[in-house]
Coordinates of N, CA and C in Angstrom, one line a residue:
M1 N -10.5 14.3 -8.2 CA -9.6 13.5 -8.7 C -9.8 12.0 -8.3
S2 N -9.2 11.7 -10.1 CA -8.9 10.1 -10.7 C -7.1 10.1 -10.8
S3 N -7.2 8.8 -11.4 CA -6.0 8.2 -11.7 C -6.3 7.6 -13.2
S4 N -5.0 7.7 -13.7 CA -4.3 8.0 -15.5 C -4.4 6.2 -15.4
A5 N -4.4 5.1 -14.7 CA -4.3 3.6 -14.4 C -5.5 2.9 -15.2
S6 N -6.1 3.4 -15.8 CA -7.9 3.1 -16.1 C -7.2 1.5 -17.0
G7 N -6.2 1.3 -17.0 CA -6.4 -0.2 -17.6 C -6.1 -1.4 -16.3
S8 N -5.1 -0.8 -14.9 CA -4.6 -1.2 -14.2 C -5.0 -3.2 -13.8
V9 N -6.3 -2.7 -13.3 CA -7.4 -3.6 -13.0 C -7.7 -4.9 -13.1
D10 N -7.7 -4.5 -15.2 CA -7.6 -5.7 -15.7 C -6.0 -6.8 -15.5
M11 N -5.3 -5.7 -15.7 CA -3.4 -6.3 -15.9 C -3.5 -6.8 -14.1
A12 N -3.6 -5.4 -12.8 CA -4.0 -7.0 -11.6 C -4.6 -8.8 -11.7
D13 N -5.3 -8.9 -13.0 CA -6.4 -10.0 -12.7 C -4.9 -11.2 -13.3
E14 N -5.0 -10.8 -14.0 CA -3.7 -12.0 -14.6 C -2.3 -11.8 -13.4
K15 N -1.8 -11.2 -12.8 CA -1.2 -11.3 -11.6 C -1.4 -11.2 -10.1
T16 N -2.2 -12.1 -9.8 CA -2.4 -12.7 -8.6 C -1.6 -13.6 -8.3
V17 N -1.9 -14.2 -7.3 CA -0.7 -15.9 -6.7 C -2.8 -16.2 -6.3
P18 N -2.5 -16.8 -6.6 CA -3.8 -18.8 -6.4 C -3.5 -18.3 -4.8
P19 N -4.6 -18.3 -4.5 CA -4.6 -18.7 -3.1 C -4.8 -20.1 -2.8
A20 N -4.8 -20.9 -2.8 CA -4.4 -22.3 -3.1 C -2.8 -22.8 -2.9
E21 N -1.6 -21.4 -3.3 CA -0.5 -21.7 -2.6 C -0.4 -21.2 -1.7
L22 N -1.0 -20.9 -1.1 CA -0.8 -20.0 0.4 C -1.9 -20.6 1.7
N23 N -0.9 -21.2 2.4 CA -1.4 -21.7 3.3 C -0.6 -20.6 5.1
I24 N -2.2 -20.5 5.4 CA -1.2 -19.1 6.6 C -0.6 -20.7 7.9
L25 N -0.7 -21.5 7.4 CA 0.3 -21.2 9.1 C 1.6 -21.9 8.6
D26 N 2.0 -21.1 7.5 CA 3.5 -20.7 7.0 C 3.9 -20.1 7.4
P27 N 5.0 -20.1 8.3 CA 6.1 -18.8 8.2 C 5.2 -17.1 7.4
I28 N 5.4 -15.7 7.2 CA 5.4 -15.2 6.6 C 6.6 -14.9 5.9
L29 N 7.8 -15.1 6.9 CA 9.0 -14.4 5.7 C 9.6 -16.3 7.0
E30 N 10.9 -16.6 5.6 CA 11.6 -17.6 6.4 C 12.9 -17.3 5.7
L31 N 14.4 -17.2 6.4 CA 14.9 -17.2 4.9 C 16.3 -18.1 5.9
L32 N 16.7 -19.5 4.7 CA 16.9 -20.6 6.0 C 18.7 -20.5 4.9
D33 N 19.4 -20.3 5.7 CA 21.2 -19.9 5.1 C 20.9 -19.0 4.5
A34 N 20.3 -18.4 3.9 CA 20.4 -17.2 2.0 C 21.6 -16.7 2.2
R35 N 22.5 -17.4 0.8 CA 23.7 -16.6 1.3 C 23.0 -16.1 -0.5
P36 N 23.2 -14.5 -0.1 CA 23.0 -13.3 -1.3 C 24.7 -14.0 -2.7
R37 N 24.1 -13.7 -3.7 CA 25.3 -14.1 -4.4 C 26.5 -12.9 -4.7
F38 N 27.5 -12.8 -4.4 CA 28.5 -11.7 -4.7 C 28.7 -11.1 -5.9
D39 N 28.2 -9.7 -5.5 CA 28.3 -8.7 -6.7 C 28.9 -7.6 -6.3
G40 N 29.5 -7.3 -5.6 CA 29.7 -5.8 -5.4 C 29.4 -5.0 -4.8
S41 N 27.3 -5.8 -4.4 CA 26.7 -4.7 -4.5 C 27.2 -4.1 -2.7
G42 N 27.1 -4.3 -1.7 CA 26.9 -4.4 -0.8 C 26.3 -5.4 0.8
L43 N 25.7 -6.5 0.7 CA 25.4 -7.3 0.7 C 26.5 -8.5 1.5
A44 N 26.8 -8.4 2.0 CA 27.8 -9.6 2.9 C 27.0 -11.0 2.1
S45 N 27.8 -11.7 1.3 CA 28.1 -12.9 0.8 C 27.9 -14.1 1.9
V46 N 27.8 -13.8 2.8 CA 27.2 -14.6 3.9 C 25.4 -15.0 4.7
R47 N 25.5 -16.1 5.0 CA 24.3 -17.6 4.7 C 23.7 -16.2 6.4
Y48 N 22.4 -16.1 6.1 CA 21.3 -15.1 7.4 C 19.6 -16.5 6.8
N49 N 19.5 -16.7 8.8 CA 18.8 -17.1 9.3 C 17.4 -15.7 9.4
L50 N 16.4 -16.1 9.4 CA 15.2 -15.7 10.0 C 14.3 -15.6 9.9
R51 N 13.3 -15.8 10.6 CA 11.8 -16.2 10.1 C 10.8 -15.7 11.0
L52 N 9.8 -15.3 11.2 CA 8.7 -14.4 11.0 C 7.5 -15.1 10.5
N53 N 6.6 -15.3 11.9 CA 5.1 -16.2 11.9 C 4.6 -14.8 11.7
P54 N 2.6 -15.1 11.6 CA 2.1 -13.5 11.7 C 2.1 -12.6 12.4
G55 N 1.9 -12.3 12.8 CA 2.1 -10.6 14.1 C 3.2 -10.4 14.5
D56 N 4.1 -11.5 14.3 CA 6.0 -11.2 14.5 C 6.5 -10.1 14.3
C57 N 7.1 -9.3 14.7 CA 7.7 -8.0 14.1 C 9.3 -8.3 14.3
A58 N 10.0 -8.3 13.5 CA 11.3 -7.9 14.2 C 12.1 -6.7 13.6
L59 N 13.4 -6.2 15.2 CA 14.0 -5.4 15.6 C 15.0 -5.1 14.7
I60 N 15.3 -5.1 13.8 CA 17.1 -5.3 13.4 C 17.7 -3.4 12.8
E61 N 19.3 -3.6 13.9 CA 19.5 -1.8 14.3 C 20.1 -2.2 13.0
C62 N 20.9 -0.9 12.1 CA 21.9 -1.2 10.8 C 21.8 -0.1 10.4
R63 N 23.1 0.5 11.3 CA 23.8 1.2 10.9 C 23.8 1.8 9.5
D64 N 24.1 1.3 8.4 CA 24.5 1.3 6.7 C 22.8 0.5 6.5
M65 N 22.3 2.2 6.1 CA 20.9 2.1 5.4 C 20.9 1.4 3.9
Q66 N 22.2 1.5 3.7 CA 22.1 0.3 1.9 C 21.5 -0.8 2.1
Q67 N 22.7 -0.7 2.8 CA 23.0 -2.3 3.8 C 21.4 -2.7 3.6
A68 N 20.4 -2.1 4.7 CA 19.3 -2.8 5.2 C 18.5 -2.2 3.9
S69 N 19.1 -1.7 3.2 CA 17.8 -1.7 1.8 C 18.3 -2.8 1.4
L70 N 18.8 -3.3 1.1 CA 19.8 -4.8 0.5 C 19.1 -6.4 1.1
F71 N 19.3 -5.7 2.5 CA 18.4 -7.1 2.8 C 16.8 -7.0 2.6
A72 N 16.1 -5.7 2.8 CA 15.2 -6.1 2.0 C 14.8 -6.1 1.0
D73 N 15.8 -5.8 0.0 CA 15.9 -6.8 -1.4 C 15.4 -8.4 -1.3
M74 N 15.9 -8.5 -0.4 CA 16.7 -10.4 -0.3 C 15.5 -10.2 -0.1
C75 N 15.0 -9.4 1.0 CA 12.8 -10.8 1.6 C 12.7 -10.4 0.7
V76 N 12.5 -9.9 -0.7 CA 11.9 -9.7 -1.0 C 12.0 -10.5 -2.2
G77 N 13.1 -11.5 -2.7 CA 13.0 -12.3 -3.9 C 13.7 -11.6 -4.3
L78 N 14.7 -10.0 -4.4 CA 15.4 -9.2 -5.2 C 17.0 -9.5 -5.5
V79 N 17.1 -10.7 -5.2 CA 18.8 -10.4 -4.6 C 18.5 -11.8 -4.7
D80 N 19.8 -12.2 -5.7 CA 19.5 -13.5 -6.2 C 20.6 -14.6 -4.8
L81 N 20.3 -15.4 -4.6 CA 21.5 -16.8 -3.9 C 22.3 -17.7 -4.4
D82 N 23.1 -17.5 -4.0 CA 23.6 -18.6 -4.4 C 23.6 -19.9 -3.0
D83 N 23.1 -19.7 -2.4 CA 22.8 -21.3 -2.0 C 21.8 -20.7 -1.0
G84 N 20.6 -22.0 0.1 CA 19.8 -21.0 0.7 C 19.1 -21.3 0.3
I85 N 17.7 -20.7 1.1 CA 15.8 -20.8 1.0 C 15.5 -19.1 1.1
A86 N 15.5 -18.5 0.5 CA 14.3 -17.3 1.1 C 12.5 -17.9 0.2
R87 N 12.1 -17.4 1.5 CA 10.7 -17.5 1.5 C 9.4 -16.4 1.8
C88 N 8.5 -16.5 1.2 CA 7.0 -15.4 1.8 C 6.7 -15.9 1.3
M89 N 5.0 -15.9 2.5 CA 4.5 -17.1 2.8 C 3.8 -18.5 2.5
G90 N 5.1 -19.0 2.5 CA 5.1 -20.3 1.7 C 5.7 -20.5 0.3
L91 N 6.1 -19.6 -0.3 CA 6.5 -20.0 -1.2 C 7.4 -19.2 -1.3
E92 N 8.7 -19.7 -2.2 CA 10.2 -19.7 -2.8 C 10.3 -18.7 -3.3
W93 N 11.2 -18.1 -3.2 CA 11.3 -16.4 -4.5 C 11.2 -16.5 -5.8
S94 N 12.3 -18.3 -5.1 CA 12.9 -18.3 -6.6 C 12.7 -20.4 -7.2
D95 N 11.4 -20.1 -6.8 CA 10.7 -20.9 -8.2 C 9.3 -19.8 -9.0
L96 N 9.2 -19.5 -8.2 CA 8.2 -17.9 -8.6 C 8.4 -17.6 -10.1
D97 N 8.0 -17.8 -11.2 CA 8.4 -16.9 -12.5 C 7.3 -15.4 -12.1
E98 N 8.3 -14.1 -13.0 CA 8.3 -13.3 -13.0 C 6.2 -12.8 -12.5
R99 N 5.7 -12.9 -13.2 CA 4.4 -12.4 -12.7 C 3.8 -13.1 -11.6
R100 N 4.1 -14.2 -11.2 CA 3.9 -15.3 -9.6 C 4.5 -14.0 -8.8
A101 N 5.4 -13.4 -9.3 CA 6.5 -13.4 -7.8 C 6.0 -11.5 -7.6
A102 N 5.8 -11.3 -8.9 CA 5.2 -10.2 -8.8 C 4.3 -9.8 -8.0
A103 N 2.9 -10.6 -7.8 CA 1.7 -10.7 -7.2 C 2.5 -10.8 -6.4
L104 N 3.3 -11.3 -5.6 CA 3.2 -12.1 -4.2 C 4.0 -10.5 -3.2
R105 N 4.3 -10.1 -4.1 CA 4.9 -8.2 -3.9 C 3.4 -7.1 -4.0
G106 N 3.1 -8.4 -4.0 CA 1.5 -6.9 -4.1 C 1.0 -7.3 -2.5
R107 N 1.1 -7.9 -1.9 CA 0.9 -9.0 -1.2 C 1.9 -8.0 0.5
I108 N 3.1 -7.3 0.3 CA 3.8 -7.1 0.9 C 3.6 -5.5 1.1
G109 N 4.2 -4.6 2.3 CA 4.1 -3.2 2.3 C 5.6 -3.1 2.6
R110 N 6.0 -1.1 2.5 CA 7.0 -1.4 1.9 C 7.9 0.3 2.2
M111 N 9.1 0.6 3.1 CA 9.2 2.2 3.2 C 10.5 1.7 3.0
V112 N 10.6 2.6 1.7 CA 12.3 2.1 1.7 C 13.4 4.0 1.9
A113 N 14.1 3.6 2.7 CA 15.0 4.5 3.8 C 15.1 6.0 2.0
N114 N 15.3 5.9 0.9 CA 15.2 7.2 0.1 C 13.6 7.8 -0.4
G115 N 12.7 7.2 -0.2 CA 11.8 6.7 -0.2 C 10.8 6.7 -1.1
G116 N 12.0 6.7 -2.8 CA 11.2 5.4 -3.8 C 10.2 6.3 -4.5
W117 N 9.8 8.4 -4.6 CA 8.8 8.8 -5.1 C 9.2 8.5 -6.2
I118 N 8.5 8.9 -7.5 CA 8.4 9.7 -9.4 C 7.9 10.8 -8.5
D119 N 8.6 11.9 -9.1 CA 8.4 13.2 -9.1 C 7.1 13.0 -10.2
L120 N 7.3 13.1 -11.1 CA 6.6 12.6 -12.5 C 4.8 12.2 -12.3
Y121 N 5.3 11.5 -11.2 CA 3.4 11.2 -10.9 C 3.3 12.4 -10.2
G122 N 2.2 11.8 -9.8 CA 1.6 12.9 -8.4 C 1.7 11.7 -7.4
T123 N 1.2 12.7 -5.4 CA 1.5 11.9 -5.0 C 0.7 10.4 -5.1
H124 N -0.5 10.9 -5.3 CA -1.6 10.0 -4.9 C -1.1 8.6 -6.4
M125 N -1.1 8.8 -7.5 CA -0.6 7.6 -8.3 C 1.1 6.8 -7.0
N126 N 1.5 7.9 -6.9 CA 3.1 6.7 -6.1 C 2.6 6.2 -5.5
I127 N 1.6 6.4 -5.1 CA 0.9 5.8 -3.0 C -0.1 5.0 -4.1
L128 N -0.7 4.5 -4.8 CA -2.0 4.2 -5.0 C -0.9 2.7 -6.3
W129 N 0.0 2.9 -7.1 CA 0.0 2.4 -8.1 C 0.5 0.6 -7.4
P130 N 0.9 0.5 -6.8 CA 1.4 -0.4 -6.6 C 0.6 -2.0 -6.3
Q131 N -1.0 -1.4 -5.4 CA -1.4 -2.2 -5.4 C -2.6 -2.0 -6.9
L132 N -2.9 -1.4 -7.0 CA -3.2 -1.2 -8.7 C -2.6 -1.9 -9.7
H133 N -1.3 -1.9 -10.1 CA -0.2 -3.0 -11.1 C -0.7 -5.0 -10.2
H134 N -0.9 -4.8 -8.8 CA -0.6 -6.3 -8.1 C -2.2 -6.7 -7.8
T135 N -2.8 -6.2 -7.4 CA -4.3 -6.8 -6.7 C -5.0 -6.5 -7.7
R136 N -6.3 -7.0 -7.6 CA -7.7 -7.1 -7.7 C -8.2 -5.8 -7.2
V137 N -8.1 -5.0 -6.2 CA -9.5 -4.2 -5.2 C -9.6 -3.6 -6.7
P138 N -10.5 -2.6 -7.2 CA -11.2 -2.0 -8.2 C -10.5 -0.7 -8.0
E139 N -10.4 0.4 -8.7 CA -9.5 1.6 -8.1 C -10.5 2.2 -7.2
E140 N -11.2 2.9 -7.4 CA -12.4 3.9 -6.2 C -12.4 3.1 -4.8
R141 N -12.1 1.7 -4.4 CA -11.3 1.6 -3.4 C -10.5 2.0 -2.9
L142 N -9.5 1.2 -4.2 CA -8.3 2.1 -2.9 C -8.2 2.5 -2.4
M143 N -9.1 3.5 -3.3 CA -8.4 5.8 -3.1 C -9.3 5.8 -1.9
Q144 N -10.8 5.0 -1.6 CA -11.0 4.9 0.2 C -10.3 4.6 0.9
Q145 N -9.8 3.5 0.0 CA -9.2 3.3 1.6 C -7.4 4.0 1.7
A146 N -7.3 4.7 0.9 CA -6.1 5.5 0.8 C -6.8 6.9 1.6
V147 N -7.7 7.2 1.2 CA -8.2 8.9 2.0 C -8.4 8.4 3.7
Q148 N -8.6 7.2 4.3 CA -8.8 7.3 5.6 C -7.8 6.9 6.0
L149 N -7.2 6.5 5.1 CA -5.5 5.9 6.1 C -4.4 7.1 5.5
G150 N -5.1 8.6 4.5 CA -4.5 9.4 5.2 C -4.6 10.5 6.2
M151 N -6.0 10.3 6.4 CA -6.6 11.3 7.8 C -6.0 11.1 8.6
Q152 N -6.0 9.3 8.8 CA -4.9 8.5 10.1 C -3.9 9.2 10.1
F153 N -2.9 9.1 9.4 CA -1.4 8.9 9.6 C -1.4 11.3 9.5
G154 N -2.6 12.0 9.9 CA -2.2 12.9 9.9 C -2.9 14.3 8.1
L155 N -3.1 13.5 7.1 CA -3.0 13.9 5.7 C -5.1 14.8 5.2
P156 N -5.0 15.5 4.8 CA -6.5 16.0 5.2 C -6.6 15.3 3.4
G157 N -6.4 14.2 3.0 CA -7.4 13.6 1.9 C -5.9 13.3 1.4
L158 N -5.5 12.7 -0.3 CA -5.0 12.4 -0.9 C -4.4 12.6 -1.7
P159 N -3.1 13.3 -1.0 CA -2.0 14.8 -1.9 C -2.3 14.1 -3.6
V160 N -2.4 15.2 -4.4 CA -2.2 14.9 -5.6 C -1.1 15.4 -6.6
V161 N -0.7 16.8 -5.6 CA 0.5 17.2 -6.5 C 1.8 16.1 -6.2
S162 N 3.1 16.3 -7.1 CA 4.1 15.0 -7.0 C 5.2 15.4 -5.4
P163 N 5.7 14.2 -4.7 CA 6.0 14.4 -3.7 C 7.2 15.4 -3.3
G164 N 7.6 15.7 -4.4 CA 8.9 17.0 -4.5 C 7.8 17.8 -3.8
K165 N 7.5 18.2 -3.7 CA 6.4 19.3 -3.4 C 5.8 19.5 -2.2
L166 N 5.4 17.8 -1.1 CA 5.2 18.1 -0.2 C 6.6 18.3 0.9
S167 N 5.8 18.4 1.8 CA 7.1 18.8 2.9 C 7.6 17.4 3.4
P168 N 8.6 18.0 4.2 CA 9.2 16.1 4.5 C 8.5 15.8 5.6
L169 N 7.3 16.4 6.2 CA 6.9 15.3 7.2 C 4.9 14.8 5.8
D170 N 5.0 15.4 5.2 CA 4.2 14.9 4.8 C 4.1 14.2 3.7
R171 N 5.4 13.6 3.3 CA 6.0 12.8 1.8 C 5.9 11.0 3.4
C172 N 6.6 12.2 4.6 CA 6.6 10.2 5.9 C 5.0 10.3 5.8
R173 N 4.0 10.6 6.1 CA 2.9 10.2 6.3 C 2.0 9.8 4.6
A174 N 2.4 10.0 3.9 CA 1.7 9.9 2.4 C 3.1 8.4 2.0
D175 N 4.0 8.4 2.3 CA 4.6 6.8 2.8 C 4.0 5.9 3.2
C176 N 3.7 6.0 5.1 CA 2.9 5.2 5.6 C 1.9 5.0 5.0
V177 N 0.9 5.3 4.2 CA -0.4 5.3 3.7 C 0.2 4.4 2.5
R178 N 1.2 4.2 2.0 CA 1.3 3.7 0.6 C 1.7 2.2 1.4
A179 N 2.7 2.2 2.4 CA 3.4 0.7 2.8 C 1.6 0.2 3.3
F180 N 1.1 0.6 4.1 CA -0.5 0.4 5.1 C -1.6 -0.1 4.1
L181 N -1.5 0.2 2.9 CA -2.9 0.3 2.2 C -3.1 -1.4 1.9
G182 N -3.7 -1.3 1.8 CA -4.6 -2.9 1.2 C -4.4 -4.1 2.2
E183 N -3.9 -3.2 3.3 CA -3.9 -4.6 4.8 C -2.5 -5.5 4.6
P184 N -1.8 -5.6 3.9 CA -0.3 -6.4 3.7 C -0.2 -7.0 5.0
A185 N 0.2 -8.5 4.3 CA 0.7 -9.4 5.2 C 2.3 -9.2 5.8
L186 N 3.6 -8.5 5.0 CA 4.3 -8.4 5.6 C 4.8 -6.5 5.6
L187 N 5.3 -6.2 6.2 CA 5.8 -5.0 6.1 C 7.3 -5.0 6.4
L188 N 7.6 -4.2 5.4 CA 9.1 -4.0 5.4 C 9.3 -2.8 5.5
L189 N 10.2 -2.0 6.5 CA 9.7 -0.6 7.5 C 11.2 -0.5 7.2
E190 N 12.1 0.6 6.7 CA 13.7 1.1 6.2 C 13.4 2.4 7.3
N191 N 13.8 2.8 8.7 CA 13.8 3.7 9.4 C 12.4 4.5 9.0
P192 N 11.0 4.5 9.1 CA 10.6 4.8 9.0 C 9.9 6.4 9.4
M193 N 10.6 6.3 10.1 CA 9.8 7.7 11.6 C 11.4 8.3 11.2
G194 N 12.4 7.7 10.7 CA 13.9 8.7 11.5 C 13.6 10.2 12.2
S195 N 13.3 10.7 12.6 CA 13.2 11.4 13.4 C 11.5 12.8 13.7
A196 N 10.2 11.6 12.9 CA 9.4 12.5 13.1 C 8.5 12.9 14.6
N197 N 8.1 14.0 13.7 CA 7.4 14.2 15.9 C 6.5 13.2 15.8
P198 N 6.6 13.5 17.7 CA 5.4 12.8 18.1 C 3.8 12.0 18.0
P199 N 3.3 13.1 16.8 CA 2.1 12.6 16.3 C 2.3 11.4 15.8
L200 N 3.1 11.5 14.6 CA 2.7 11.0 13.5 C 3.5 9.9 13.9
M201 N 3.9 9.2 15.0 CA 4.8 8.2 15.8 C 3.4 7.1 16.5
N202 N 2.8 8.6 16.8 CA 1.8 8.4 17.6 C 1.1 7.0 16.5
A203 N 0.0 7.7 16.1 CA -0.3 6.7 14.6 C -0.3 6.3 13.8
F204 N 1.6 6.4 13.5 CA 2.5 4.8 13.2 C 2.0 3.6 13.7
L205 N 2.3 3.6 15.2 CA 2.7 3.1 16.2 C 1.0 1.9 16.3
S206 N 0.0 3.0 15.8 CA -1.2 2.7 16.3 C -1.7 1.5 15.1
A207 N -1.5 2.1 14.2 CA -1.3 1.0 12.4 C 0.2 0.0 12.9
L208 N 0.6 0.0 13.1 CA 1.2 -0.9 13.4 C 1.1 -2.1 14.1
T209 N 0.4 -1.9 15.4 CA -0.2 -2.7 15.9 C -1.5 -3.0 15.5
D210 N -2.5 -2.7 14.9 CA -3.4 -3.0 13.8 C -2.7 -4.2 13.2
A211 N -2.4 -4.1 12.3 CA -1.8 -4.5 11.2 C -1.0 -6.1 12.2
R212 N -0.2 -5.5 13.0 CA -0.1 -7.4 14.0 C -1.1 -7.7 14.0
D213 N -2.3 -7.4 13.7 CA -3.0 -7.6 15.4 C -4.2 -8.9 14.1
R214 N -3.9 -8.6 12.5 CA -4.4 -8.8 11.7 C -3.4 -10.4 11.5
G215 N -2.2 -10.1 11.3 CA -1.2 -11.4 11.5 C -0.9 -10.9 10.9
C216 N -0.6 -9.6 10.4 CA 0.8 -8.8 9.6 C 2.2 -8.8 10.2
A217 N 3.2 -9.7 9.7 CA 5.0 -9.8 10.2 C 5.5 -8.0 9.8
V218 N 6.1 -8.3 10.6 CA 7.4 -7.0 10.6 C 8.7 -6.8 10.2
V219 N 9.9 -6.4 9.3 CA 10.7 -6.2 9.8 C 11.1 -4.4 9.8
W220 N 11.6 -4.3 11.3 CA 12.2 -2.4 11.1 C 13.2 -2.3 11.0
L221 N 13.7 -2.2 10.4 CA 15.2 -1.6 9.7 C 15.5 -0.2 10.6
A222 N 16.3 0.2 10.9 CA 16.6 1.2 12.1 C 18.3 1.5 12.0
P223 N 18.8 3.2 12.3 CA 19.8 2.8 12.3 C 21.4 3.1 13.4
N224 N 19.5 3.1 14.7 CA 20.4 3.0 15.6 C 19.7 2.7 16.6
D225 N 19.8 1.5 17.8 CA 18.4 1.1 18.9 C 17.4 2.2 19.2
S226 N 18.1 3.5 19.0 CA 16.3 4.6 19.2 C 15.6 4.9 18.8
G227 N 16.0 4.0 17.3 CA 14.5 4.7 15.8 C 12.9 4.2 16.3
W228 N 13.3 2.6 17.4 CA 11.9 2.4 18.0 C 11.9 3.2 18.5
G229 N 12.4 3.6 19.7 CA 11.9 4.2 20.8 C 12.0 2.4 21.6
A230 N 10.0 3.6 22.3 CA 9.6 2.6 23.9 C 9.0 0.7 22.6
Y231 N 9.1 0.6 21.5 CA 8.1 -0.4 19.9 C 9.1 -1.6 21.1
E232 N 10.9 -0.9 22.4 CA 11.1 -2.4 21.5 C 10.7 -2.8 23.0
A233 N 9.7 -2.9 23.6 CA 9.1 -3.5 24.4 C 8.3 -4.7 23.8
D234 N 8.1 -4.8 22.2 CA 6.7 -5.1 21.8 C 7.0 -5.9 21.1
A235 N 8.7 -6.4 20.5 CA 8.6 -7.0 19.1 C 9.0 -8.1 19.7
T236 N 9.6 -9.1 18.8 CA 9.5 -10.5 19.3 C 10.9 -11.0 19.1
I237 N 11.5 -10.0 18.2 CA 12.9 -10.4 18.0 C 13.6 -9.3 18.0
R238 N 14.8 -8.8 18.8 CA 15.7 -8.0 18.4 C 16.8 -8.1 17.6
L239 N 17.7 -8.0 17.0 CA 18.3 -8.2 15.7 C 19.5 -7.6 15.5
R240 N 20.4 -7.1 14.6 CA 21.3 -6.1 14.1 C 22.1 -7.1 13.2
L241 N 22.2 -5.8 12.2 CA 23.0 -5.7 11.1 C 24.0 -6.2 10.8
Y242 N 25.1 -7.2 10.5 CA 26.4 -6.8 10.3 C 27.0 -6.3 9.1
D243 N 28.4 -6.0 9.0 CA 29.1 -6.5 7.6 C 29.2 -8.0 8.0
D244 N 29.4 -8.8 7.6 CA 29.7 -9.7 7.9 C 28.2 -10.6 8.4
G245 N 26.7 -10.2 8.2 CA 25.8 -11.1 8.9 C 24.6 -10.3 9.8
L246 N 23.9 -11.2 10.3 CA 22.5 -11.2 10.9 C 22.4 -11.6 12.2
F247 N 22.5 -10.7 13.7 CA 23.0 -11.8 14.1 C 21.8 -11.2 15.7
S248 N 21.5 -11.6 16.7 CA 20.9 -11.7 17.2 C 21.7 -11.4 18.9
M249 N 20.2 -9.9 19.4 CA 20.9 -9.1 20.1 C 20.4 -9.3 21.3
R250 N 19.9 -11.0 22.0 CA 19.4 -11.5 23.2 C 20.5 -11.3 24.1
G251 N 20.9 -11.5 25.0 CA 21.2 -11.1 25.9 C 22.5 -9.9 25.6
S252 N 22.5 -8.6 25.1 CA 22.9 -7.5 25.4 C 22.8 -6.4 25.5

């Protein structure tokens, strides 16, 4: 198995956020009165506030997963703001040019509600491409990491067939590999397990715990409060995303 992205590692060298810009004392994710620009896309133009330090986990109930995806987009600087601040690892998205913003997004693992798969490429390239594009890690080393993660999540290795040819369960496994690859500093998880069977849930929660122990912050969005099962007790904060904003579930 080999990748066709032979020039991606060189390109990635030019897309790395200088380490001096990152401060380990900064929150991993910070929304301060962030008010998205109203454009009819579906995310309410109200003020959102959220602060996650290393190892924190926010469980966010959101019945509309399109709205959840837009909220995650705001967290990674893909939604323009009319007011307020959105920061990741101490860097304000609005201050970053395209090159530095892309590099910062390379530190973020994400599972999107619709999978975000491109059937023109094999599953292995779908998994590897974000890290090949944004990091300096050699391709061979990334492949080794991906294979190890794949086995952790129940795959025999790194699938080379297109994502559409995988079973729904194996696509979910591959999605986990893509999100956790590269030891991300932030995980944005949009209904990651759905109705996955217990063996995958156990592997997922184990990987999630390991990531948080390394200092990764987590935003886990689910369509109802059963989406995260018993993990609620291990979360830092419980929230609900309504049409009119983000609200604490404390005391509910």
